[in-house]
Amino acid sequence: MSIDAFHRCTGVAAAMLRPNIDTDAIIPSREMKRVSKVGLGEGLFAGERYLAAETREPSPDFVLNQPEYRDCCILLAGPNFGCGSSREHAVWALKEFGIRAIVAPSFGAIFANNCVRNGLLPVTLAQAQVEDVADWVLDAPANNHVTIDLDLQRLVAGAISVTFEVDAGARQMLLNGLDAIALTQTRWNQIADFDRKRRESHPWLYQQESSMP
Amino acid sequence: MASTLFDKLWNEHLIERQDDHTDLIYIDRIFLHERTGSIALESLEADGRQVFCPEQVFCCMDHIVDTYPGRGDDTTMPSGRDFIVATRSAVAEAGITLFDLGDPRQGIVHVVSPEQGIVQPGVTLVCPDSHTCTQGAFGALAWGIGSSEAEHALVTKSLRVQRPRTMRVRFEGALSPAVSAKDMVLYLIAAFGASGGSGYAIEFAGPAVEALDMEARMTLCNMAVEFSAFTGIIAPDDTTFSYLRGRPYSPTGDALAQAENYWRSLRSDPDAQFGRELVIDCADIEPSVTWGTSPEHCVPISAAVPLSVGSDDPARERALRYMGLAPGQRLSGLAIEAAFIGSCTNARLSDLRAAAKVLRGRRVADGLRAICVPGSMQVRAAAEAEGLDRVFIDAGFEWRESGCSMCFYAGGEHFGYEQRVISTTNRNFESRQGPRTRTHLASPVTVAVSALRGCITDPRDFL
């Protein structure tokens, strides 16, 4: 299977800076209607995006409904973004909506992993830096484009230019659009060898199977 | 060099280093459920990939199944049947063990796995469910993953994982009456914040943890994820071993002796160094209740909603507006419309016993909606064997079949608009239990006494 590679992204950024935006908020469980990874974009932030879940009437207060954010591809978020449920639907919904990168002081660990597995870049910056970027964007949201360059590990927003750290493994996966399973399958001999030894050293984990109800 | 329990578990499953931070870790056992398991298995099939070791993979029907007595594949959640049918077919095709509807072992994954003896000390166990950390109570390395990671583990029996840092949280002293493991973990999260454990694998230790039975230890580890930890772990001891003896998947005979011998080595060395150490005096812990929309929004039940501290805080304001509360408002005495006892946090036999003890011979407040959803069908059967079902039903509770139920709203059954619910679950997020439903998290005994009075109530009033 193919994963989208991520090198660079420039565009409109929207700020949702409150802390602890959980994956239930990113996509409510009631929006996960089908046995599928697609068709989830409409459910993104459904709880605050629509005045009523049934009518889908857009809430004018919600940032991503405002016309200047129509082409938003970057989210500026608060601490612990994506905490809570492990649902990967949160990432699938963000991607389908057009979000390519999220900048926050910290992320829910499972969510950050899910991002990397789907070609979405989580960027960790200090809270003050995220707020500075958000302030600059707010002056003219449609025109003040933010650039995130993963090759250079740099975020540029007007006069603001900051570098960010990314785990080396995650960076390689994103830059090359690597499929983690295919990558791990190149280590097959090591895995099979480990598996064989494990069966010898911990036989009780393998003996019971045949007698199971 | 002295090692922590986490180091021992990690290093024992290390296939090879990938880079400075990421290791390829061997996965012993995998759990799936119908909410995401169906998607993962269908995706594998579409990619032409196969499950490497299906005999070490298990699946529970728990997330979106109905819990009404006499339920079938149809669900109050629209399209729930599609998930159930797709999962059943995919696991059968792959050769995975399924705890299906109608099976007396069916229930919530993190209740069923320990009950069956599938989680054991020293194993790595993953599930596409964030509360997999519950099973760390057995001295296993157990953590929640996404669907893509589940596919990876199914196909390669391994995961690429960033090595977390280590933290030890020591609970010193002893718990006061009416204070439970739920209050311990809520206290921890309130004291250090909902992201206080971010980046850490946390070992829970100290005399108060050693004194907990296995079910309470699971409650403590269950909410490690609400503390943003990679996982929670507790060193296995005689309490652990005696719980596991005689379980269907537990070793027997010589294998048991061999296993127990190994299990006893699974503890942090006395001089092991942790990245961070927290110490909590249990004398400071009271029965707790949340007031807001994050588990960190939590206070002792005798306290009030905190007054603003310093500058205005939009997140706090938003939480108060959502919950319909004001700073300084007392929580005790706040009227509730519903009470819920269920979930992987607090729906095991000891939880039901604690609630039943105060419910026995009493009735819930007039008009209050009260629901008990046992954590598994085995918990349900064991409770019925003790007559607890009669206690709940006579008190005015609905007595349900097992599942995740209204721990979260999936589009079907829910607590109504702006209804105030006191709940033994783990998340008080906005709209978690229903559209704009207001959730207060608490222990089973606190939920039970609150149901009786129809308002948030200090369980110590009933001692």
XYZ file of C-alpha atoms in Angstrom:
676
model
C 0.000 0.000 0.000
C 1.187 3.550 -0.601
C 1.531 6.329 1.961
C 1.656 9.980 0.929
C 5.160 11.394 1.324
C 5.532 14.690 3.155
C 8.254 17.172 2.258
C 6.817 20.654 2.453
C 3.466 22.273 2.924
C 2.504 25.948 2.534
C -0.925 27.333 3.162
C -3.657 28.623 5.409
C -3.331 27.746 9.089
C -6.162 27.739 11.624
C -5.720 28.060 15.382
C -7.563 25.856 17.886
C -5.385 26.513 20.896
C -7.346 25.156 23.833
C -5.588 22.265 25.594
C -6.616 18.601 25.530
C -8.627 18.520 22.284
C -9.414 14.813 22.326
C -10.055 12.433 19.453
C -13.753 12.296 20.425
C -13.835 16.022 19.577
C -11.845 15.508 16.366
C -14.339 12.894 15.236
C -17.252 11.854 17.435
C -17.881 8.114 17.541
C -21.354 8.616 16.006
C -19.648 9.890 12.836
C -17.753 6.608 12.344
C -20.610 4.989 10.493
C -19.023 2.574 8.085
C -16.423 -0.196 8.147
C -14.082 2.070 6.207
C -11.155 4.471 6.407
C -12.813 6.895 3.979
C -15.891 9.078 4.101
C -14.893 10.583 7.443
C -14.000 14.176 6.439
C -17.549 15.363 6.896
C -17.500 14.172 10.488
C -14.369 16.151 11.352
C -15.020 18.254 14.484
C -18.726 17.547 13.931
C -19.626 18.475 17.503
C -18.644 22.121 17.079
C -18.679 22.435 13.306
C -22.431 22.016 12.875
C -25.295 23.718 14.672
C -27.147 20.415 14.596
C -25.713 16.987 13.795
C -28.740 16.083 11.672
C -29.044 19.188 9.476
C -25.292 19.753 9.077
C -25.961 23.489 9.214
C -22.510 25.036 9.668
C -21.835 26.858 12.908
C -20.588 30.338 11.958
C -18.455 30.475 15.111
C -16.327 27.491 14.216
C -13.001 28.543 12.751
C -12.889 26.091 9.849
C -16.340 27.242 8.668
C -15.156 30.804 8.166
C -14.472 31.703 4.505
C -10.857 32.802 5.022
C -10.015 29.314 6.328
C -11.592 27.428 3.428
C -8.225 26.210 2.149
C -6.796 25.423 5.580
C -4.098 22.751 5.504
C -2.356 23.379 8.845
C -3.802 23.279 12.350
C -2.220 25.233 15.207
C -3.242 23.480 18.379
C -2.846 23.474 22.157
C -1.109 20.988 24.450
C -2.052 17.304 24.374
C -3.840 17.523 21.014
C -5.348 14.162 20.049
C -5.469 12.723 23.565
C -8.022 10.074 24.457
C -9.394 7.341 22.231
C -6.988 5.536 19.877
C -9.394 5.893 16.933
C -7.337 6.394 13.777
C -10.505 7.821 12.249
C -9.373 11.148 13.748
C -6.365 11.165 11.424
C -8.274 9.817 8.433
C -10.871 12.595 8.918
C -8.224 15.335 9.206
C -6.474 14.110 6.059
C -9.673 13.840 4.084
C -10.550 17.393 5.100
C -7.224 18.569 3.708
C -5.096 18.981 6.843
C -1.477 18.042 6.179
C 0.303 19.135 9.346
C -0.560 19.954 12.959
C 1.577 22.189 15.157
C 1.165 21.816 18.930
C 3.184 21.866 22.180
C 2.415 18.152 22.681
C 0.294 15.354 21.224
C -1.519 12.279 22.426
C 1.012 9.495 21.820
C -1.260 7.125 19.887
C -2.577 10.012 17.792
C 0.946 11.182 16.861
C 1.827 7.642 15.741
C -1.366 7.431 13.726
C -0.451 10.720 12.002
C 2.954 9.429 10.892
C 1.462 6.152 9.631
C -0.811 8.193 7.354
C 1.542 10.864 6.050
C 0.272 13.629 8.328
C 3.054 15.608 10.034
C 2.825 16.362 13.779
C 5.149 19.283 14.623
C 6.043 19.928 18.248
C 6.847 23.553 19.137
C 6.893 25.402 22.453
C 3.501 26.826 23.375
C 4.760 30.436 23.098
C 5.974 29.730 19.564
C 2.641 28.202 18.550
C 0.877 31.247 19.979
C 3.194 33.628 18.100
C 2.434 31.876 14.834
C -1.291 31.955 15.631
C -1.135 35.695 16.358
C 0.552 36.405 13.046
C -1.897 34.232 11.111
C -4.842 35.962 12.753
C -3.874 39.318 11.196
C -4.852 38.030 7.756
C -5.760 34.349 7.851
C -6.301 33.886 4.108
C -3.011 35.517 3.134
C -0.608 34.882 5.991
C 0.471 31.467 4.818
C 2.565 29.198 6.998
C 5.267 26.994 5.510
C 6.398 23.761 7.110
C 9.453 22.143 5.569
C 10.279 18.655 6.830
C 13.507 18.376 4.817
C 14.838 21.465 6.627
C 12.824 20.844 9.828
C 11.764 24.465 9.734
C 8.495 26.362 10.124
C 8.209 29.828 8.589
C 5.375 32.274 9.296
C 6.158 35.818 8.183
C 9.112 37.020 10.220
C 8.915 33.933 12.427
C 11.293 31.149 11.448
C 11.843 28.269 13.840
C 13.358 24.823 13.606
C 11.625 21.792 15.090
C 12.697 18.334 16.205
C 11.217 15.209 14.651
C 12.038 11.658 15.582
C 14.477 10.360 12.964
C 12.423 7.246 12.218
C 9.202 9.217 11.803
C 10.987 11.724 9.573
C 12.248 9.019 7.237
C 8.824 7.408 7.089
C 7.207 10.734 6.180
C 9.816 11.992 3.716
C 9.824 8.738 1.800
C 6.162 7.830 2.187
C 7.282 4.520 3.632
C 4.864 1.758 4.436
C 5.902 0.620 7.911
C 4.769 -2.962 7.323
C 6.822 -3.292 4.143
C 9.797 -1.755 5.935
C 9.514 -4.191 8.834
C 9.115 -7.120 6.481
C 12.705 -6.479 5.366
C 13.636 -7.554 8.929
C 11.829 -10.835 8.530
C 14.792 -13.082 9.357
C 15.401 -11.252 12.628
C 11.721 -11.475 13.588
C 11.446 -15.177 12.749
C 14.617 -15.888 14.696
C 13.317 -13.976 17.710
C 9.976 -15.770 17.486
C 11.668 -19.168 17.489
C 13.757 -18.327 20.577
C 10.743 -16.890 22.355
C 8.840 -20.139 21.870
C 11.745 -21.993 23.489
C 12.242 -19.610 26.424
C 8.527 -19.024 27.194
C 6.877 -22.302 26.171
C 3.836 -21.770 28.393
C 2.669 -18.994 26.097
C 2.399 -21.481 23.232
C 1.507 -24.811 24.847
C -2.038 -24.039 25.801
C -3.470 -23.401 22.386
C -4.584 -26.885 21.448
C -6.419 -27.464 24.707
C -8.349 -24.209 24.472
C -12.112 -24.342 24.368
C 23.280 -2.199 35.897
C 20.085 -1.911 37.889
C 16.978 -2.081 35.708
C 13.405 -0.931 36.065
C 10.549 -3.353 35.448
C 9.835 -1.449 32.259
C 13.452 -1.863 31.056
C 13.270 -5.599 31.675
C 10.019 -5.982 29.756
C 11.219 -3.795 26.912
C 14.650 -5.346 26.526
C 13.244 -8.836 26.647
C 11.090 -8.026 23.587
C 13.714 -6.041 21.709
C 14.244 -7.631 18.293
C 16.619 -4.891 17.183
C 17.282 -1.180 17.417
C 16.073 0.861 14.437
C 17.645 4.182 15.407
C 18.449 6.200 18.536
C 14.833 6.350 19.667
C 12.939 3.627 17.863
C 13.088 -0.109 18.517
C 11.505 -3.082 16.807
C 9.569 -4.764 19.621
C 8.188 -8.308 19.546
C 4.465 -8.529 20.299
C 3.238 -11.627 22.122
C -0.508 -11.154 21.977
C -2.988 -8.956 20.155
C -6.610 -8.122 20.904
C -9.086 -6.686 18.429
C -12.677 -5.494 18.753
C -15.494 -4.975 16.288
C -15.101 -1.200 16.086
C -11.642 -1.149 14.511
C -10.730 -4.818 14.114
C -13.026 -5.183 11.145
C -11.353 -2.246 9.397
C -7.836 -3.515 10.138
C -8.546 -7.041 8.899
C -10.342 -5.856 5.764
C -7.460 -3.518 5.018
C -4.967 -6.371 5.334
C -6.988 -8.475 2.974
C -7.167 -5.639 0.447
C -3.372 -5.344 0.620
C -2.937 -9.101 0.209
C -1.396 -9.513 3.664
C -1.895 -12.274 6.198
C -2.035 -12.569 9.968
C 1.268 -14.131 10.996
C 0.230 -15.958 14.148
C -3.571 -16.036 14.491
C -3.448 -18.316 17.550
C -2.054 -15.367 19.540
C -4.785 -12.992 18.356
C -8.141 -12.589 20.107
C -11.192 -10.495 19.379
C -14.050 -9.222 21.531
C -17.441 -7.917 20.485
C -17.768 -5.056 22.948
C -17.646 -1.529 21.553
C -20.919 -1.049 19.730
C -22.955 -4.118 20.615
C -26.198 -3.405 22.427
C -26.440 -4.356 26.082
C -30.200 -4.802 26.321
C -31.157 -8.280 27.538
C -31.859 -10.556 24.596
C -29.767 -8.483 22.205
C -28.661 -9.746 18.804
C -26.565 -8.401 15.958
C -28.888 -5.438 15.457
C -27.819 -2.340 17.347
C -29.354 0.940 18.385
C -26.284 2.482 16.778
C -27.134 2.883 13.090
C -24.989 0.496 11.002
C -23.582 -1.275 14.071
C -24.647 -4.581 12.588
C -22.258 -4.007 9.653
C -19.298 -3.795 12.040
C -20.361 -6.928 13.923
C -20.978 -9.028 10.822
C -17.800 -7.833 9.093
C -15.709 -8.584 12.187
C -17.180 -12.048 12.654
C -16.467 -12.944 9.056
C -12.938 -11.439 9.022
C -11.780 -13.140 12.235
C -13.170 -16.500 11.083
C -11.292 -16.118 7.810
C -8.060 -15.259 9.644
C -8.395 -17.989 12.263
C -8.604 -15.597 15.219
C -10.328 -16.571 18.488
C -13.536 -14.582 18.891
C -15.485 -13.917 22.096
C -18.743 -13.383 20.277
C -22.233 -12.344 21.304
C -23.861 -15.330 22.949
C -20.542 -16.685 24.215
C -20.568 -16.825 28.043
C -17.044 -15.328 27.939
C -18.087 -12.228 25.951
C -17.404 -8.829 27.441
C -15.172 -5.786 27.366
C -11.733 -6.653 26.010
C -9.820 -5.460 29.094
C -12.094 -7.457 31.375
C -12.124 -10.613 29.242
C -8.376 -10.850 28.640
C -7.474 -11.065 32.365
C -10.467 -13.287 33.120
C -9.285 -15.777 30.520
C -5.646 -15.527 31.646
C -4.604 -14.236 28.228
C -2.679 -11.335 29.678
C 0.155 -12.635 31.841
C 3.198 -11.104 33.498
C 6.006 -10.428 31.059
C 4.019 -10.432 27.813
C 3.684 -7.599 25.335
C 0.025 -7.142 24.461
C -1.487 -4.521 22.168
C -5.010 -3.635 21.069
C -6.403 -0.796 18.974
C -7.994 0.609 22.099
C -6.440 3.291 24.282
C -7.369 1.553 27.550
C -5.153 -1.453 26.816
C -2.894 -0.030 29.554
C -5.425 -1.588 31.966
C -3.668 -4.907 31.467
C -0.347 -3.492 32.671
C -1.724 -4.343 36.129
C -0.373 -7.869 35.543
C 3.213 -6.785 34.946
C 2.647 -7.007 31.209
C 3.719 -4.343 28.753
C 0.308 -3.532 27.330
C -0.560 -0.416 25.372
C -3.111 1.035 22.994
C -2.370 1.512 19.301
C -4.124 2.738 16.156
C -5.538 0.623 13.330
C -2.422 0.901 11.128
C -0.271 -0.259 14.030
C -2.693 -3.124 14.627
C -2.243 -4.184 11.012
C 1.520 -3.974 11.487
C 1.422 -6.134 14.618
C -0.915 -8.683 13.005
C 1.328 -9.141 9.972
C 4.803 -8.875 11.523
C 4.243 -9.825 15.200
C 6.219 -6.691 15.986
C 5.894 -2.925 16.259
C 8.266 -0.014 15.702
C 8.028 1.865 18.963
C 9.709 4.946 20.358
C 11.187 3.980 23.688
C 9.326 5.956 26.380
C 11.019 7.386 29.458
C 10.343 5.799 32.837
C 8.376 7.207 35.747
C 7.513 5.657 39.091
C 4.473 6.806 41.023
C 4.644 5.609 44.623
C 1.463 5.610 46.673
C 2.561 5.685 50.309
C 0.421 4.909 53.334
C -3.036 3.356 53.195
C -6.351 4.346 51.660
C -9.029 5.841 53.892
C -12.475 4.232 54.084
C -14.623 4.785 50.941
C -11.518 5.712 48.932
C -10.729 3.408 46.003
C -8.253 2.907 43.161
C -10.438 5.190 41.033
C -9.907 8.002 43.526
C -6.149 7.304 43.506
C -5.835 7.741 39.771
C -8.181 10.735 39.610
C -6.102 12.347 42.366
C -2.903 11.726 40.392
C -4.333 13.252 37.204
C -5.765 16.266 39.042
C -2.456 16.882 40.818
C -0.144 16.613 37.801
C -2.448 17.356 34.848
C -3.965 15.311 32.040
C -0.659 15.396 30.163
C 1.484 14.803 33.270
C 2.514 11.333 32.132
C 3.195 12.256 28.504
C 6.161 10.327 27.110
C 6.457 8.025 30.132
C 5.865 4.376 30.913
C 4.662 4.550 34.506
C 5.235 1.967 37.202
C 2.694 2.222 40.009
C 4.281 1.113 43.260
C 4.252 1.555 47.017
C 2.388 -0.128 49.873
C -1.037 1.162 48.848
C -0.629 -0.355 45.384
C 0.655 -3.658 46.757
C -2.413 -3.771 48.994
C -4.828 -3.503 46.035
C -6.478 -6.628 44.618
C -6.062 -7.300 40.878
C -9.334 -5.661 39.914
C -8.409 -2.426 41.697
C -4.941 -2.526 40.149
C -6.614 -2.713 36.740
C -8.672 0.391 37.573
C -5.480 2.251 38.482
C -3.654 1.246 35.297
C -6.772 1.791 33.159
C -6.566 5.557 33.495
C -2.810 5.828 32.830
C -3.857 6.888 29.337
C -5.956 9.743 30.791
C -2.631 10.854 32.313
C -1.233 10.663 28.729
C 1.203 7.915 29.701
C 2.476 5.342 27.213
C 1.205 2.775 29.688
C 0.956 1.857 33.375
C 2.589 -1.218 34.924
C 2.492 -2.905 38.325
C 5.078 -5.494 39.355
C 3.462 -8.936 39.579
C 3.323 -10.557 43.013
C 1.450 -13.310 44.854
C -1.796 -11.383 44.378
C -1.196 -11.550 40.617
C -0.184 -15.213 40.596
C -3.123 -16.353 42.670
C -5.517 -14.403 40.389
C -4.115 -16.150 37.326
C -4.102 -19.705 38.664
C -6.737 -21.866 37.016
C -7.687 -19.381 34.291
C -8.338 -21.008 30.897
C -5.179 -19.664 29.222
C -2.974 -19.735 32.336
C -0.160 -22.275 32.450
C -0.644 -25.409 34.553
C 1.590 -28.022 36.190
C 5.300 -27.805 35.457
C 4.739 -24.951 33.011
C 3.099 -22.949 35.786
C 6.094 -23.477 38.071
C 8.428 -22.428 35.271
C 6.290 -19.391 34.476
C 5.971 -18.289 38.111
C 9.689 -18.597 38.572
C 10.160 -16.208 35.668
C 7.313 -13.919 36.757
C 9.005 -13.385 40.131
C 11.975 -11.764 38.371
C 9.700 -9.082 36.930
C 10.273 -6.204 39.332
C 12.386 -3.088 39.363
C 15.778 -3.606 40.957
C 16.070 -1.827 44.336
C 18.459 0.822 43.030
C 16.914 1.211 39.571
C 16.812 4.783 38.325
C 13.617 6.300 36.951
C 13.423 9.354 34.712
C 10.912 10.833 37.148
C 9.547 9.817 40.549
C 6.307 11.041 42.099
C 5.242 10.242 45.635
C 1.658 10.523 46.806
C 0.557 10.198 50.416
C -2.712 8.266 50.414
C -3.822 10.176 53.515
C -4.352 13.116 51.137
C -6.745 11.200 48.880
C -10.490 11.602 49.404
C -13.384 10.285 47.351
C -13.083 12.325 44.159
C -15.393 13.632 41.458
C -14.755 15.529 38.242
C -16.404 18.891 37.592
C -15.276 19.628 34.017
C -14.536 18.059 30.656
C -11.052 16.659 31.227
C -10.137 14.069 33.866
C -7.785 16.685 35.323
C -10.848 18.755 36.230
C -11.223 16.824 39.444
C -11.572 17.699 43.136
C -12.328 15.933 46.435
C -16.073 15.398 46.656
C -16.255 17.670 49.699
C -14.769 20.558 47.704
C -16.214 23.114 45.306
C -15.515 23.920 41.671
C -12.163 25.730 41.876
C -12.150 29.505 41.728
C -10.227 31.015 38.817
C -6.529 31.096 39.409
C -4.814 34.195 38.087
C -5.508 35.042 34.463
C -8.655 33.962 32.716
C -8.505 30.520 31.170
C -10.723 30.005 28.102
C -10.557 26.209 28.361
C -11.763 26.305 31.957
C -14.494 28.782 31.088
C -15.599 26.549 28.243
C -15.665 23.507 30.547
C -17.738 25.328 33.162
C -20.180 26.604 30.544
C -20.507 23.104 29.120
C -21.082 21.588 32.546
C -23.490 24.353 33.623
C -21.418 25.124 36.716
C -19.909 28.217 38.309
C -16.597 28.674 40.140
C -17.050 28.110 43.862
C -20.162 25.973 43.385
C -20.256 22.923 45.667
C -20.342 19.538 43.953
C -21.881 17.633 46.819
C -25.639 18.106 46.528
C -25.612 18.847 42.799
C -28.694 17.180 41.268
C -28.101 14.389 38.732
C -30.419 12.836 36.170
C -28.595 9.545 35.712
C -26.045 7.133 37.196
C -23.936 4.687 35.205
C -21.898 1.750 36.496
C -19.922 0.138 33.712
C -16.815 0.234 31.463
C -13.309 -1.261 31.468
C -12.517 1.074 34.371
C -15.031 -0.045 36.977
C -17.376 -2.888 36.043
C -15.693 -5.926 37.564
C -17.166 -8.050 40.333
C -15.512 -6.065 43.144
C -16.880 -2.823 41.668
C -20.387 -4.279 41.519
C -20.042 -5.581 45.083
C -18.935 -2.157 46.345
C -21.948 -0.515 44.718
C -24.369 -3.259 45.813
C -23.244 -2.947 49.406
C -24.749 0.534 49.667
C -27.673 -0.151 47.301
C -28.916 -3.203 49.217
C -32.404 -2.576 50.559
C -32.538 0.961 49.185
C -34.045 2.684 46.122
C -32.518 5.196 43.743
C -34.039 8.692 43.758
C -37.371 9.142 41.973
C -37.010 9.729 38.237
C -33.311 8.916 38.185
C -32.104 6.739 35.329
C -29.699 4.143 36.736
C -27.888 1.543 34.649
C -25.427 -1.205 35.519
C -23.522 -2.872 32.685
C -21.235 -5.670 33.959
C -17.774 -5.722 32.403
C -18.225 -9.219 31.033
C -20.847 -11.941 30.900
C -18.725 -13.847 33.437
C -18.830 -10.881 35.805
C -22.569 -10.780 35.220
C -22.951 -14.495 35.971
C -20.768 -14.270 39.083
C -22.766 -11.282 40.328
C -26.022 -13.145 39.725
C -24.697 -16.156 41.644
C -24.337 -13.825 44.641
C -27.754 -12.270 44.080
C -26.312 -8.883 43.169
C -28.602 -8.595 40.157
C -31.566 -8.543 42.551
C -29.895 -5.835 44.632
C -29.393 -3.636 41.569
C -32.838 -4.320 40.114
C -34.623 -3.843 43.452
C -32.767 -0.549 43.870
C -34.094 0.640 40.507
C -31.089 -0.066 38.300
C -31.328 -1.603 34.839
C -29.306 -4.824 34.786
C -27.681 -5.204 31.388
C -25.640 -7.627 29.333
C -22.000 -6.801 28.829
C -20.292 -4.284 26.537
C -18.738 -0.833 26.500
C -22.264 0.556 26.387
C -22.681 4.198 27.335
C -19.077 4.826 28.258
C -19.256 6.503 24.869
C -21.988 7.565 22.490
C -21.682 5.889 19.102
C -24.893 7.237 17.607
C -27.243 4.869 19.409
C -28.125 4.805 23.064
C -27.093 7.858 25.100
C -27.806 10.044 28.086
C -29.754 13.047 26.830
C -29.042 16.662 26.027
C -27.487 18.458 29.010
C -28.390 15.552 31.264
C -26.094 15.305 34.269
C -24.655 11.813 34.769
C -22.416 10.410 37.464
C -20.420 7.617 35.937
C -17.772 5.018 36.805
C -16.225 5.458 33.343
C -12.930 7.089 32.351
C -13.721 10.094 30.148
C -15.761 13.199 30.871
C -15.076 14.725 27.441
C -17.686 16.935 25.792
C -20.498 14.791 24.342
C -18.691 11.568 25.259
C -21.800 9.938 26.770
C -24.345 11.703 24.586
C -24.941 14.986 22.789
C -23.973 17.672 25.333
C -24.347 15.151 28.161
C -22.613 16.319 31.346
C -20.441 13.576 32.833
C -19.030 13.454 36.351
C -16.483 10.678 36.854
C -16.348 8.907 40.207
C -15.860 5.522 41.884
C -18.566 2.817 41.956
C -19.479 3.495 45.593
C -19.724 7.250 44.956
C -21.934 6.613 41.919
C -24.136 4.263 43.933
C -24.717 6.635 46.868
C -25.290 9.524 44.464
C -27.922 7.459 42.662
C -29.709 6.889 45.970
C -29.801 10.567 46.873
C -30.322 11.883 43.325
C -27.427 14.231 43.759
C -23.650 14.013 43.985
C -23.048 12.484 47.389
C -20.019 11.792 49.560
C -19.857 8.014 50.158
C -18.528 8.667 53.657
C -22.072 9.805 54.545
C -23.046 6.146 54.232
C -20.250 4.607 56.320
